[in-house]
Each structure stands twice: as structure tokens, then as C-alpha cells.
PDB file of C-alpha atoms in Angstrom:
ATOM      1  CA  ARG R   1      13.971   6.211  -5.184  1.00 64.00           C
ATOM      2  CA  LEU R   2      10.221   6.303  -4.970  1.00 79.00           C
ATOM      3  CA  VAL R   3      10.193   3.296  -3.145  1.00 82.00           C
ATOM      4  CA  ASN R   4      12.353   4.653  -0.342  1.00 85.00           C
ATOM      5  CA  MET R   5      10.623   8.216  -0.198  1.00 88.00           C
ATOM      6  CA  MET R   6       7.008   5.844   0.099  1.00 89.00           C
ATOM      7  CA  MET R   7       8.313   3.909   2.351  1.00 89.00           C
ATOM      8  CA  PHE R   8       9.558   6.849   4.488  1.00 92.00           C
ATOM      9  CA  ILE R   9       5.981   8.500   4.201  1.00 91.00           C
ATOM     10  CA  ASN R  10       4.393   5.399   5.229  1.00 90.00           C
ATOM     11  CA  VAL R  11       6.630   4.305   8.260  1.00 92.00           C
ATOM     12  CA  LYS R  12       6.361   8.125   9.466  1.00 92.00           C
ATOM     13  CA  ARG R  13       2.678   8.263   9.372  1.00 89.00           C
ATOM     14  CA  PHE R  14       2.554   4.647  10.987  1.00 88.00           C
ATOM     15  CA  SER R  15       4.869   5.216  13.846  1.00 92.00           C
ATOM     16  CA  GLY R  16       4.662   9.057  13.982  1.00 92.00           C
ATOM     17  CA  SER R  17       8.509   9.185  14.097  1.00 94.00           C
ATOM     18  CA  ASP R  18      10.733  11.034  11.695  1.00 94.00           C
ATOM     19  CA  ALA R  19      13.696   8.845  12.690  1.00 94.00           C
ATOM     20  CA  ALA R  20      11.797   5.296  12.665  1.00 94.00           C
ATOM     21  CA  GLY R  21      10.988   6.561   8.711  1.00 92.00           C
ATOM     22  CA  ILE R  22      14.557   7.236   8.260  1.00 93.00           C
ATOM     23  CA  LEU R  23      15.842   4.440   9.318  1.00 94.00           C
ATOM     24  CA  ALA R  24      13.568   2.237   7.698  1.00 91.00           C
ATOM     25  CA  SER R  25      13.899   3.313   4.264  1.00 90.00           C
ATOM     26  CA  GLY R  26      17.736   3.457   4.671  1.00 90.00           C
ATOM     27  CA  TRP R  27      17.697  -0.045   5.735  1.00 90.00           C
ATOM     28  CA  CYS R  28      15.808  -1.174   2.926  1.00 85.00           C
ATOM     29  CA  GLY R  29      17.304   1.498   0.575  1.00 83.00           C
ATOM     30  CA  PHE R  30      20.857   0.353   1.275  1.00 86.00           C
ATOM     31  CA  SER R  31      20.494  -3.404   1.704  1.00 85.00           C
ATOM     32  CA  ARG R  32      22.431  -5.560  -0.882  1.00 84.00           C
ATOM     33  CA  VAL R  33      19.598  -7.746  -2.290  1.00 81.00           C
ATOM     34  CA  PHE R  34      17.372  -4.568  -2.629  1.00 78.00           C
ATOM     35  CA  TRP R  35      19.746  -3.072  -5.041  1.00 77.00           C
ATOM     36  CA  MET R  36      20.578  -6.311  -6.512  1.00 76.00           C
ATOM     37  CA  TRP R  37      16.971  -6.763  -7.770  1.00 72.00           C
ATOM     38  CA  SER R  38      16.455  -3.181  -8.509  1.00 70.00           C
ATOM     39  CA  ILE R  39      18.771  -2.490 -10.721  1.00 71.00           C
ATOM     40  CA  GLN R  40      17.915  -5.168 -13.394  1.00 70.00           C
ATOM     41  CA  GLY R  41      15.280  -5.035 -15.789  1.00 64.00           C
ATOM     42  CA  GLU R  42      12.815  -6.826 -13.758  1.00 69.00           C
ATOM     43  CA  VAL R  43       9.404  -6.244 -11.943  1.00 72.00           C
ATOM     44  CA  PHE R  44      10.511  -6.219  -8.784  1.00 77.00           C
ATOM     45  CA  SER R  45      11.650  -2.510  -8.176  1.00 78.00           C
ATOM     46  CA  LEU R  46       8.007  -1.349  -9.545  1.00 84.00           C
ATOM     47  CA  SER R  47       6.317  -3.912  -7.613  1.00 86.00           C
ATOM     48  CA  ASN R  48       7.741  -2.694  -4.528  1.00 84.00           C
ATOM     49  CA  LEU R  49       6.398   0.965  -5.463  1.00 87.00           C
ATOM     50  CA  PHE R  50       2.949  -0.505  -6.043  1.00 92.00           C
ATOM     51  CA  ILE R  51       3.275  -2.373  -2.647  1.00 91.00           C
ATOM     52  CA  MET R  52       4.219   1.027  -0.763  1.00 91.00           C
ATOM     53  CA  ASP R  53       1.514   2.892  -2.600  1.00 94.00           C
ATOM     54  CA  ILE R  54      -1.013   0.216  -1.511  1.00 95.00           C
ATOM     55  CA  MET R  55       0.258   0.683   2.131  1.00 93.00           C
ATOM     56  CA  TYR R  56      -0.245   4.526   1.767  1.00 94.00           C
ATOM     57  CA  ALA R  57      -3.852   3.819   0.326  1.00 95.00           C
ATOM     58  CA  ALA R  58      -4.526   1.722   3.099  1.00 95.00           C
ATOM     59  CA  TRP R  59      -3.440   4.353   5.622  1.00 94.00           C
ATOM     60  CA  ARG R  60      -5.507   6.728   4.061  1.00 95.00           C
ATOM     61  CA  PHE R  61      -8.544   4.528   4.001  1.00 96.00           C
ATOM     62  CA  ALA R  62      -8.380   3.974   7.603  1.00 94.00           C
ATOM     63  CA  TYR R  63      -8.017   7.451   8.378  1.00 93.00           C
ATOM     64  CA  ALA R  64     -10.687   8.849   5.698  1.00 93.00           C
ATOM     65  CA  GLU R  65     -13.967  10.758   7.342  1.00 90.00           C
ATOM     66  CA  GLY R  66     -17.430  10.019   6.258  1.00 86.00           C
ATOM     67  CA  ARG R  67     -18.741   7.949   3.545  1.00 85.00           C
ATOM     68  CA  SER R  68     -17.612   9.399   0.441  1.00 87.00           C
ATOM     69  CA  GLY R  69     -14.159   9.282   1.840  1.00 91.00           C
ATOM     70  CA  LYS R  70     -14.022   6.031   2.760  1.00 91.00           C
ATOM     71  CA  PHE R  71     -15.600   5.406  -0.922  1.00 88.00           C
ATOM     72  CA  TYR R  72     -13.137   7.193  -2.626  1.00 92.00           C
ATOM     73  CA  GLU R  73     -10.106   6.031  -1.030  1.00 94.00           C
ATOM     74  CA  ALA R  74     -11.179   2.387  -1.470  1.00 93.00           C
ATOM     75  CA  LYS R  75     -11.615   3.268  -5.143  1.00 92.00           C
ATOM     76  CA  VAL R  76      -8.162   4.759  -5.420  1.00 96.00           C
ATOM     77  CA  GLY R  77      -6.580   1.548  -3.456  1.00 95.00           C
ATOM     78  CA  ALA R  78      -8.404  -0.594  -6.171  1.00 95.00           C
ATOM     79  CA  LEU R  79      -7.149   1.171  -8.982  1.00 96.00           C
ATOM     80  CA  ILE R  80      -3.768   0.661  -7.456  1.00 96.00           C
ATOM     81  CA  CYS R  81      -4.384  -2.979  -6.202  1.00 95.00           C
ATOM     82  CA  GLY R  82      -5.398  -3.790  -9.999  1.00 94.00           C
ATOM     83  CA  LEU R  83      -2.281  -1.946 -11.845  1.00 93.00           C
ATOM     84  CA  SER R  84       0.003  -3.787  -8.864  1.00 93.00           C
ATOM     85  CA  LEU R  85      -1.858  -7.317 -10.218  1.00 92.00           C
ATOM     86  CA  THR R  86      -0.865  -6.592 -13.672  1.00 90.00           C
ATOM     87  CA  ASN R  87       2.721  -6.109 -12.738  1.00 86.00           C
ATOM     88  CA  GLN R  88       3.589  -9.033 -10.849  1.00 84.00           C
ATOM     89  CA  HIS R  89       0.812 -11.640  -9.478  1.00 85.00           C
ATOM     90  CA  THR R  90       2.698 -12.191  -6.221  1.00 86.00           C
ATOM     91  CA  SER R  91       1.411  -8.882  -5.007  1.00 91.00           C
ATOM     92  CA  VAL R  92      -1.919 -10.928  -4.527  1.00 92.00           C
ATOM     93  CA  LEU R  93      -0.337 -11.991  -1.180  1.00 93.00           C
ATOM     94  CA  TYR R  94      -0.674  -8.680   0.370  1.00 93.00           C
ATOM     95  CA  ILE R  95      -4.054  -7.128  -1.508  1.00 95.00           C
ATOM     96  CA  PHE R  96      -5.914 -10.281  -0.839  1.00 96.00           C
ATOM     97  CA  PRO R  97      -5.689  -9.542   3.078  1.00 96.00           C
ATOM     98  CA  THR R  98      -5.734  -5.903   2.526  1.00 96.00           C
ATOM     99  CA  ALA R  99      -9.029  -5.969   0.310  1.00 95.00           C
ATOM    100  CA  LEU R 100     -10.580  -8.247   3.060  1.00 95.00           C
ATOM    101  CA  TRP R 101      -9.833  -5.707   5.566  1.00 95.00           C
ATOM    102  CA  VAL R 102     -11.308  -2.833   3.244  1.00 94.00           C
ATOM    103  CA  LEU R 103     -14.395  -4.908   3.044  1.00 92.00           C
ATOM    104  CA  PHE R 104     -15.102  -5.796   6.457  1.00 92.00           C
ATOM    105  CA  THR R 105     -14.513  -2.283   7.495  1.00 91.00           C
ATOM    106  CA  LEU R 106     -17.139  -0.993   4.659  1.00 89.00           C
ATOM    107  CA  PHE R 107     -19.605  -3.886   5.966  1.00 88.00           C
ATOM    108  CA  LYS R 108     -19.043  -3.307   9.653  1.00 87.00           C
ATOM    109  CA  TYR R 109     -19.823   0.341   9.826  1.00 81.00           C
ATOM    110  CA  ASP R 110     -22.584   0.001   7.318  1.00 81.00           C
ATOM    111  CA  LEU R 111     -20.892   1.994   4.726  1.00 79.00           C
ATOM    112  CA  ALA R 112     -21.907  -0.372   2.026  1.00 77.00           C
ATOM    113  CA  ASP R 113     -24.164  -3.025   1.214  1.00 74.00           C
ATOM    114  CA  THR R 114     -23.871  -5.599  -1.740  1.00 70.00           C
ATOM    115  CA  TYR R 115     -25.919  -3.172  -3.964  1.00 70.00           C
ATOM    116  CA  SER R 116     -23.451  -0.255  -3.488  1.00 63.00           C
ATOM    117  CA  LEU R 117     -20.400  -2.685  -4.640  1.00 62.00           C
TER     118      LEU R 117
END
């Protein structure tokens, strides 16, 4: 399950603990609601994968070094956000604050101006 793998990677990187990653991905992966919606032909499981990918891209953006590194990670994150929005429009509830944070960070450290965007 790709979603559980991405959840493990994200939680491990955020917390620094393997046990926390295993617990979080296991808790999500074995929950009844997660399985009920994942086995149906819906957009739920792909949406979960995109949200985990957006979290991973946000983490990579936060720890990217240099101007070109930050811009590269912002572009990759924008691509993933665009793909996520084509899959399920409710992902905007996570994308909107993340995009505001990325823009705020770029402007705060003078890594971007209105012409470079």
C-alpha cells in the first residue's frame, strides 16, 4: 500500500522515530473506514496518496537548501498539487494553507518576487 508507505516515511521524517511511523501507518492501514473506502472504485485512495505526496514535498521544501533547491521543490509541489486537484477537489482544504506557507516562505527570505513567480 503506497499510502501507508508514504505515511511511514512522512511520520518518520517529521518525528525522527521509526516506531511513530510504524504506529501511524499501521493505525491508518488497519482502520475499518480506511479499508472500506480504499477497496471501492472511488477517488479516496488516490486522494490519500496525493495528500501524502504533498506532505512529503512540503517537508522537502522546508529542508531544501539554496534558492534553486527551494524553487525546484516548490515546482514539484505545485505539480503534485495540480494532479491532486484534478483527482478530487476537496484536497484544496490541504493545498490552500500549504501553498500560502510556501509563498510566505519564499517571500519572507527574499527568494521570490512577483516577477519570478
